[in-house]
Short mmCIF file of C-alpha atoms in Angstrom, two decimals:
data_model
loop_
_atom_site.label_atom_id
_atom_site.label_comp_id
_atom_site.label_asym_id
_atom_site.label_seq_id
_atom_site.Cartn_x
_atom_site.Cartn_y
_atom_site.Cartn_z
CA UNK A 1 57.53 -13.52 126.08
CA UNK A 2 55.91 -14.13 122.68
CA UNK A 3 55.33 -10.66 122.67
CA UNK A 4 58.44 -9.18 123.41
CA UNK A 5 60.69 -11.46 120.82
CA UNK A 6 58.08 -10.32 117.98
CA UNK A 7 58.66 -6.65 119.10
CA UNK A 8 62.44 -7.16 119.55
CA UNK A 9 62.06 -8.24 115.73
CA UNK A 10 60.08 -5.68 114.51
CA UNK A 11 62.14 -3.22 115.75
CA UNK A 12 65.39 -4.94 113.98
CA UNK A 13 63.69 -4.92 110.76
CA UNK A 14 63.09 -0.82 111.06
CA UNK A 15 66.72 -0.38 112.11
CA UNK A 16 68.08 -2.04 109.16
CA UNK A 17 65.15 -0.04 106.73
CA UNK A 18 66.58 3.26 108.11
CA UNK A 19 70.41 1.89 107.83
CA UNK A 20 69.18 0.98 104.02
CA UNK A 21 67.94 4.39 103.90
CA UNK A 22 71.10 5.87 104.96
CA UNK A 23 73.15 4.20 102.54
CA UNK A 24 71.01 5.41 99.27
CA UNK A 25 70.71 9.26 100.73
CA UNK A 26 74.86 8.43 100.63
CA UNK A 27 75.18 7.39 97.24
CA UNK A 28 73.05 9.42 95.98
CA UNK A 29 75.18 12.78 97.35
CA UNK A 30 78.07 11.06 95.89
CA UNK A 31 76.56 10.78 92.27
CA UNK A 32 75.75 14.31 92.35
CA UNK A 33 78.26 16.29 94.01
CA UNK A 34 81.46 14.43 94.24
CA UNK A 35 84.52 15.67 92.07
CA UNK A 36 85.46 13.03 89.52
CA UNK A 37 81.78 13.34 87.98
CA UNK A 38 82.37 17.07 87.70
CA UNK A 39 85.77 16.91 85.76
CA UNK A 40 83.72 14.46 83.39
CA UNK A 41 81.05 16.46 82.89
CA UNK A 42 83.81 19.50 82.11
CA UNK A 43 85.74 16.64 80.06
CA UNK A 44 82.60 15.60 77.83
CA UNK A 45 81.87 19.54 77.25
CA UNK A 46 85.57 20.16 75.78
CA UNK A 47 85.28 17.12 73.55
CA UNK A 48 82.16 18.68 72.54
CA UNK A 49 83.60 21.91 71.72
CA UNK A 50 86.41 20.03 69.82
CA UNK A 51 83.99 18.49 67.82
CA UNK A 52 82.19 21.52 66.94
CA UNK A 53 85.72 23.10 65.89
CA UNK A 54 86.94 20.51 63.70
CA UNK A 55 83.42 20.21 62.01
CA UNK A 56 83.59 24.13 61.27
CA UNK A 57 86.90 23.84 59.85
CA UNK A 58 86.67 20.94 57.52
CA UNK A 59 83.81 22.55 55.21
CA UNK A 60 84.80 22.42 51.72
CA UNK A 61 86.56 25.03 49.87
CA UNK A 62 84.21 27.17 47.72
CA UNK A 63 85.60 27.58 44.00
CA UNK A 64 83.32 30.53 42.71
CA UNK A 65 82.23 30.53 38.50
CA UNK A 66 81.81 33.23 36.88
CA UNK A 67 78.37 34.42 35.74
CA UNK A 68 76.99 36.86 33.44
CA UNK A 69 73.38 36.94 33.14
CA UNK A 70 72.72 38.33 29.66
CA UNK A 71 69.03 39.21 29.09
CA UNK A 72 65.94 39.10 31.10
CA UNK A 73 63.08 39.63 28.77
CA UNK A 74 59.40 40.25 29.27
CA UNK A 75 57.51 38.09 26.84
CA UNK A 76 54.18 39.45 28.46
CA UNK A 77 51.54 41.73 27.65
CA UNK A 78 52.19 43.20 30.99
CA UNK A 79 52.96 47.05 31.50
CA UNK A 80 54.02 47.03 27.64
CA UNK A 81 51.77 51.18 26.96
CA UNK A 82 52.18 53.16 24.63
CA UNK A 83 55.56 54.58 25.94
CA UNK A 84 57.47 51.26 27.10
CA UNK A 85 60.42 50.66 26.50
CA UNK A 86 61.99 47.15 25.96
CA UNK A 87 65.18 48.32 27.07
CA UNK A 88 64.16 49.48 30.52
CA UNK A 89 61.26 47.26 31.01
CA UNK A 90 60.38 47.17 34.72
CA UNK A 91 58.91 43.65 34.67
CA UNK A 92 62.52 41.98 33.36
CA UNK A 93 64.52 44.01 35.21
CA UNK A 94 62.48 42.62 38.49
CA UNK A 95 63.57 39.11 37.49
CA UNK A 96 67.16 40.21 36.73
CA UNK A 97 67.41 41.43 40.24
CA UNK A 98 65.92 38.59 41.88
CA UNK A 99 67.67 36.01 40.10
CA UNK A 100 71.19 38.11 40.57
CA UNK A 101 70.25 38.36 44.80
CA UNK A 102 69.77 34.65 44.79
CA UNK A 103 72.45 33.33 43.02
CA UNK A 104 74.97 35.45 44.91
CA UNK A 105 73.74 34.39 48.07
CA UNK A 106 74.65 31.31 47.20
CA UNK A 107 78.03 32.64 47.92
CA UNK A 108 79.40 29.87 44.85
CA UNK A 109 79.45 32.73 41.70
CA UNK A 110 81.37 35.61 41.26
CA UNK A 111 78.34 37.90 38.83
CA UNK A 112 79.60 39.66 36.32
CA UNK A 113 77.98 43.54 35.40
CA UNK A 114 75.63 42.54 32.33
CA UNK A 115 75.79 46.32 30.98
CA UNK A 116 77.73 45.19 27.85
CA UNK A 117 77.08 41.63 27.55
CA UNK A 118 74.07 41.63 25.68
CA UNK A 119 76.05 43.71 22.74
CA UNK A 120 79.26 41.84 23.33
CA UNK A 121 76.41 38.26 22.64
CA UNK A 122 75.29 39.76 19.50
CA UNK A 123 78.52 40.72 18.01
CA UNK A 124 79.89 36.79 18.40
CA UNK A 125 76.56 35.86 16.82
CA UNK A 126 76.89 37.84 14.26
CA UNK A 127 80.65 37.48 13.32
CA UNK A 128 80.18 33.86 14.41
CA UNK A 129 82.68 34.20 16.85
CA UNK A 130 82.56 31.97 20.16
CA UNK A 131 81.72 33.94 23.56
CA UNK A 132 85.54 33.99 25.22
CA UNK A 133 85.44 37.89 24.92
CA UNK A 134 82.46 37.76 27.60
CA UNK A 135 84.64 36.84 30.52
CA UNK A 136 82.39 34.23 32.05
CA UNK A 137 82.32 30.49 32.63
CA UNK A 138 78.37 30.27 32.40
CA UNK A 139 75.66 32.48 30.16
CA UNK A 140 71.92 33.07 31.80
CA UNK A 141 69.62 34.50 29.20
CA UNK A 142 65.72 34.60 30.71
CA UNK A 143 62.72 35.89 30.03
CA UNK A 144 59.03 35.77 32.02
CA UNK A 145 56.96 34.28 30.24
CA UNK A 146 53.58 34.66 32.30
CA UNK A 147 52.46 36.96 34.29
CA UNK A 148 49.14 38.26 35.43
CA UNK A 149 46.58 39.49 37.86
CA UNK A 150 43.25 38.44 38.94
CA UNK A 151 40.99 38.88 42.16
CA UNK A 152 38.35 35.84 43.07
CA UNK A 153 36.21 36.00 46.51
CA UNK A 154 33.38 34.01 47.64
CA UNK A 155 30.36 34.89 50.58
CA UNK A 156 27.89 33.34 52.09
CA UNK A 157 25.05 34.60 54.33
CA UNK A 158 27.08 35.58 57.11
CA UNK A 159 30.50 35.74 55.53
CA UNK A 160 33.14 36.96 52.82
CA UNK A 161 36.51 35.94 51.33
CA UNK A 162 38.44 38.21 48.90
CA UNK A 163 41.96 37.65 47.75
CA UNK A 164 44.31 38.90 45.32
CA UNK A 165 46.94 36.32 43.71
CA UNK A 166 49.34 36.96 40.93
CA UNK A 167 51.06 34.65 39.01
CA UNK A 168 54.21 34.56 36.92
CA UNK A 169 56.03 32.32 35.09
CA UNK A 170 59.84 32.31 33.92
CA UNK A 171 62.14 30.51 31.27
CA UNK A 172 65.29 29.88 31.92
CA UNK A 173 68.51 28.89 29.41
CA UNK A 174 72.52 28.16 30.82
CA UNK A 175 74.98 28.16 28.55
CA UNK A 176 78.36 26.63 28.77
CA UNK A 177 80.51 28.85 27.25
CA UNK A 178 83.69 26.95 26.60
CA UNK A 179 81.69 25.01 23.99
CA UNK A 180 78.42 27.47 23.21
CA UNK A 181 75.82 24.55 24.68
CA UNK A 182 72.63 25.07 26.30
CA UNK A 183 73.42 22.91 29.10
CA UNK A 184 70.15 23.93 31.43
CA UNK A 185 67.07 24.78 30.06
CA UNK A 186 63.41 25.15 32.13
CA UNK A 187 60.89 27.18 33.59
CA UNK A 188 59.50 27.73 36.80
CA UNK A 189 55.95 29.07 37.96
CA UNK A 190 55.17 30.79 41.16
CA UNK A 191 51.79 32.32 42.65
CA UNK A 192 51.20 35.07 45.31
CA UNK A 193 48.19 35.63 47.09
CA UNK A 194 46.81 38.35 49.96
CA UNK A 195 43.69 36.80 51.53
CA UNK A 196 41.03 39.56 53.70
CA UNK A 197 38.05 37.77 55.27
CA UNK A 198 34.43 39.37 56.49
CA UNK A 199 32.06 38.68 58.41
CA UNK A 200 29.27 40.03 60.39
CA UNK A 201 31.39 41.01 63.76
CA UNK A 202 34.83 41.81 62.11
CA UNK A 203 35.63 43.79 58.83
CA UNK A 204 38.82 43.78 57.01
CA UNK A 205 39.95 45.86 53.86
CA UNK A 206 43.54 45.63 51.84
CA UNK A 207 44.39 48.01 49.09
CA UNK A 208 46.31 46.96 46.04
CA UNK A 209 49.66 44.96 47.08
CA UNK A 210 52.13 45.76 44.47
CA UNK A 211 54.66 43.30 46.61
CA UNK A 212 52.90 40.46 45.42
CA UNK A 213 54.38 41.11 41.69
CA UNK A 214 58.05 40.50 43.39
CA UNK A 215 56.98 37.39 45.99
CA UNK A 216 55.22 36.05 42.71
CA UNK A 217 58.47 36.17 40.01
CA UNK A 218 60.65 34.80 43.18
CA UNK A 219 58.87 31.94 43.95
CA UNK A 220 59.20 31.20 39.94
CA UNK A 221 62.78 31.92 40.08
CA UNK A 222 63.10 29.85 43.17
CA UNK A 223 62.10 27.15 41.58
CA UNK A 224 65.21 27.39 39.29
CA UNK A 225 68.25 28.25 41.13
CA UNK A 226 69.03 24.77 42.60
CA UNK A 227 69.31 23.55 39.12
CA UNK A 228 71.64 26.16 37.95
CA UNK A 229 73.44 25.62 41.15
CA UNK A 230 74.09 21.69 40.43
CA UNK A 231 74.66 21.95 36.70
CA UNK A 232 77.28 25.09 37.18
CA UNK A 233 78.86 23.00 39.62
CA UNK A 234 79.21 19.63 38.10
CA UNK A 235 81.90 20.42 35.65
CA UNK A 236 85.11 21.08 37.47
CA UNK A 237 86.63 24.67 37.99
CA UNK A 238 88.69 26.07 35.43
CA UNK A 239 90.93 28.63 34.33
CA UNK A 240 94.18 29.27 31.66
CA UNK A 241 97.65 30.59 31.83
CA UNK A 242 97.99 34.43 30.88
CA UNK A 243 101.46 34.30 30.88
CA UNK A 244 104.85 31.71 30.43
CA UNK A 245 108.17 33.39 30.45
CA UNK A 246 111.20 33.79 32.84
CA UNK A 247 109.24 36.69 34.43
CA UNK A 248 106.83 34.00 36.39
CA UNK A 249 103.97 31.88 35.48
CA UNK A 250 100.66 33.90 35.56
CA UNK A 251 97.07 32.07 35.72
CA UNK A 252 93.72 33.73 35.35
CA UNK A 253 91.71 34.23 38.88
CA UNK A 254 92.56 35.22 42.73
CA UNK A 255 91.08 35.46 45.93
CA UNK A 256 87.34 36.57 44.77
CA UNK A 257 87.28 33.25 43.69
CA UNK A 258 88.33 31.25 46.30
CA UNK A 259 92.11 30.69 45.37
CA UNK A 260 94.51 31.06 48.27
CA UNK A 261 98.06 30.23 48.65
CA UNK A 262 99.21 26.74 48.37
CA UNK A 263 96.60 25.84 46.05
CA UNK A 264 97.10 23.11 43.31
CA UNK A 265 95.56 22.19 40.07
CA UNK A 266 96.49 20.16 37.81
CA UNK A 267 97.35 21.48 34.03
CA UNK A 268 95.46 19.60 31.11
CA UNK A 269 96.08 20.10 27.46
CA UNK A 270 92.93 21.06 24.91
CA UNK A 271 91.03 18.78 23.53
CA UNK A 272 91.19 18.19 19.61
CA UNK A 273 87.64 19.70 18.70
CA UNK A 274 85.30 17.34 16.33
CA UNK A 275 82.13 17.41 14.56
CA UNK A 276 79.64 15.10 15.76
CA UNK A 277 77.70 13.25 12.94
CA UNK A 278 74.68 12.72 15.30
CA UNK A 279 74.07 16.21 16.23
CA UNK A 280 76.32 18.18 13.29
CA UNK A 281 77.54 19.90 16.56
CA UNK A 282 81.52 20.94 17.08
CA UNK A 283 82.80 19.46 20.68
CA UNK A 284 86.28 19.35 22.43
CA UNK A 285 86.96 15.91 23.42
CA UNK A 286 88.51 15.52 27.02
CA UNK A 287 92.28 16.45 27.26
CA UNK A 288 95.54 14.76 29.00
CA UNK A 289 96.52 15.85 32.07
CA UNK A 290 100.29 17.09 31.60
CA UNK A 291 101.09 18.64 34.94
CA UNK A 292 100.71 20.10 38.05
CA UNK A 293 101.10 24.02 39.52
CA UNK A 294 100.91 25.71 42.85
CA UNK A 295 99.51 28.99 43.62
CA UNK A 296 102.36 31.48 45.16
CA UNK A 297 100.38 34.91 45.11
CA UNK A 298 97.47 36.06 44.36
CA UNK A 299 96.65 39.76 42.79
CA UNK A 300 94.36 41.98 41.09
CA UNK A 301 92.39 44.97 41.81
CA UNK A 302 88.66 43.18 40.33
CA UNK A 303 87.09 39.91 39.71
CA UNK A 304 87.45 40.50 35.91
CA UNK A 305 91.79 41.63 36.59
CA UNK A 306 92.83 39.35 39.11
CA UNK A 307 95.27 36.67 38.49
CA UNK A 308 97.50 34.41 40.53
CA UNK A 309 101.18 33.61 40.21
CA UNK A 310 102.24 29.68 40.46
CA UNK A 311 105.19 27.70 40.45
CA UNK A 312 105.41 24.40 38.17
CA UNK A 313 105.36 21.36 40.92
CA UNK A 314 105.12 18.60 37.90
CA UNK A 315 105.89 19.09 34.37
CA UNK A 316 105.50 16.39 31.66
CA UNK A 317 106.23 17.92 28.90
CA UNK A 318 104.77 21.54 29.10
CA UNK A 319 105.10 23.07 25.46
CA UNK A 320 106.06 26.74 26.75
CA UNK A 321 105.65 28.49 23.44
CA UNK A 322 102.22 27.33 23.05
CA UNK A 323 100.77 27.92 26.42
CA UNK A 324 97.08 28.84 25.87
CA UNK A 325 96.58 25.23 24.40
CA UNK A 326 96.36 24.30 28.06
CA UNK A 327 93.58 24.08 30.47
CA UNK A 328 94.12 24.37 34.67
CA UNK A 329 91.97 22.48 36.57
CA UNK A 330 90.62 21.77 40.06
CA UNK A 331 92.07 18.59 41.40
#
């Protein structure tokens, strides 16, 4: 009788493990495959996607400075024969390049064609005339200042190492040239190597690599452009009217640069220029803001002709007749 209770039991215990059972397998279909968990899924992919959207579409608006890169020197010993030529020296025309690629990828600088610069420089040095004829919100003028070959290896008994490494050094100087200041001046080294290895069961050979000259000046370069990035950036975007009449309101600058319709900037009068005592040095002290304008249209066939026309949306006392005495800038 013992017996039979004990199995009774025993068997009431695996009935309600295999009801248990039952109930999990249950739940667990209706976690996975029921239809309000698939609409959330679908729900938390959209919000998602929102997301994604309105982080795309809030990036900051780009307002692109104008550039003109002056002179790129070689200061070296390098490739300077009997026949070179400073003017078409391969060597600064390499950095040039590289330093023009970078900064435009940058996608914040609108790089002006340096073909005349250098003449239109000397001329305002000479005449002692300030740099407004260039164009451009920023001067580079750089030269390389080291540069060089050599080829070390070492062996052993069963072994070789050979490489090739050039190195190069470059100077660079920014100049702001609303007021003629260096505002940015460094230089930057960079090294390029090629590395073959030997030993007694495998043989390698490399022939002279003249890529490592341009891998060598970039990584010198490279070490540059983030600087002239921030310090061409710090100082708000400006431009100036061209024109102030009943036939519209005309300001320097258009799409290449980032203006689009609807646009405002505010509209600051010069600043009286003094000497400082410390330095002997001319400087414009900051202006008053005196206004505000809107961008209507933009036009222009080039970077260096385009120009925008605005409407006045606050004027506090805008002196008309005297219009370049006044400064736009970004709000």
């Amino acid at each position: 009788m013992q017996t039979n209770c004990q199995r009774g039991e025993d068997g009431g215990i695996e009935l309600f493990m295999y009801r248990h059972v039952l109930v999990k397998i249950a739940l667990i279909a209706y976690v996975f495959f029921c239809s309000p968990c698939k609409l959330y899924s679908q729900r938390t992919v959209e919000i998602a996607e929102q997301d994604t959207v309105q982080t795309t579409t809030t990036n900051p608006r780009v307002l692109k400075r104008k550039v003109a890169i002056g002179r790129f020197s070689n200061e070296t010993q390098y490739a300077k024969g009997l026949f070179y030529d400073k003017n078409n020296d391969p060597v600064g025309k390499q950095a040039l390049d590289i330093l023009s690629a970078k900064l435009a990828s940058s996608g914040k600088f609108l790089l002006l064609e340096s073909g005349s610069i250098t003449e239109i420089i000397a001329e305002c040095q000479s005449n002692g005339k300030d740099f407004s004829s260039i164009g451009a919100d920023y001067l580079i003028i750089g030269s390389v200042t080291e540069f060089g070959r050599k080829t070390v290896g070492k062996s052993n008994g069963f072994s070789s190492q050979k490489s090739q490494i050039v190195e190069a050094a470059v100077s660079i100087r920014l100049i702001d040239l609303s007021t003629g200041l260096i505002i940015y001046s460094d230089e930057g080294k960079g090294e390029a190597a090629l590395t073959t290895k030997n030993n007694l069961f495998k043989s390698q050979s490399a022939e002279f690599d003249a890529t490592l000259s341009d891998k060598a000046i970039s990584a010198a370069i490279g070490q540059l452009v983030e600087n002239i990035i921030n310090k061409c950036t710090d100082k708000p975007w400006r431009t100036y009217f061209l024109s102030y009449d009943s036939d519209g309101v005309l300001i320097a600058g258009g799409n290449s640069q980032g203006l689009t319709q609807n646009d405002e900037f505010v509209i600051k009068t010069r600043g009286r220029k003094v000497k400082n005592p410390q330095t002997g040095i001319e400087i414009e002290l900051p202006g008053k803001i005196i206004g505000r304008l809107r961008v209507d249209e933009c036009g222009g066939d080039t970077p260096e002709t385009e120009y925008s026309f605005v409407s006045i949306v606050e004027d506090n006392g805008i002196d008309v007749e005297n219009y370049s005495n006044y400064i736009i800038e970004e709000l």
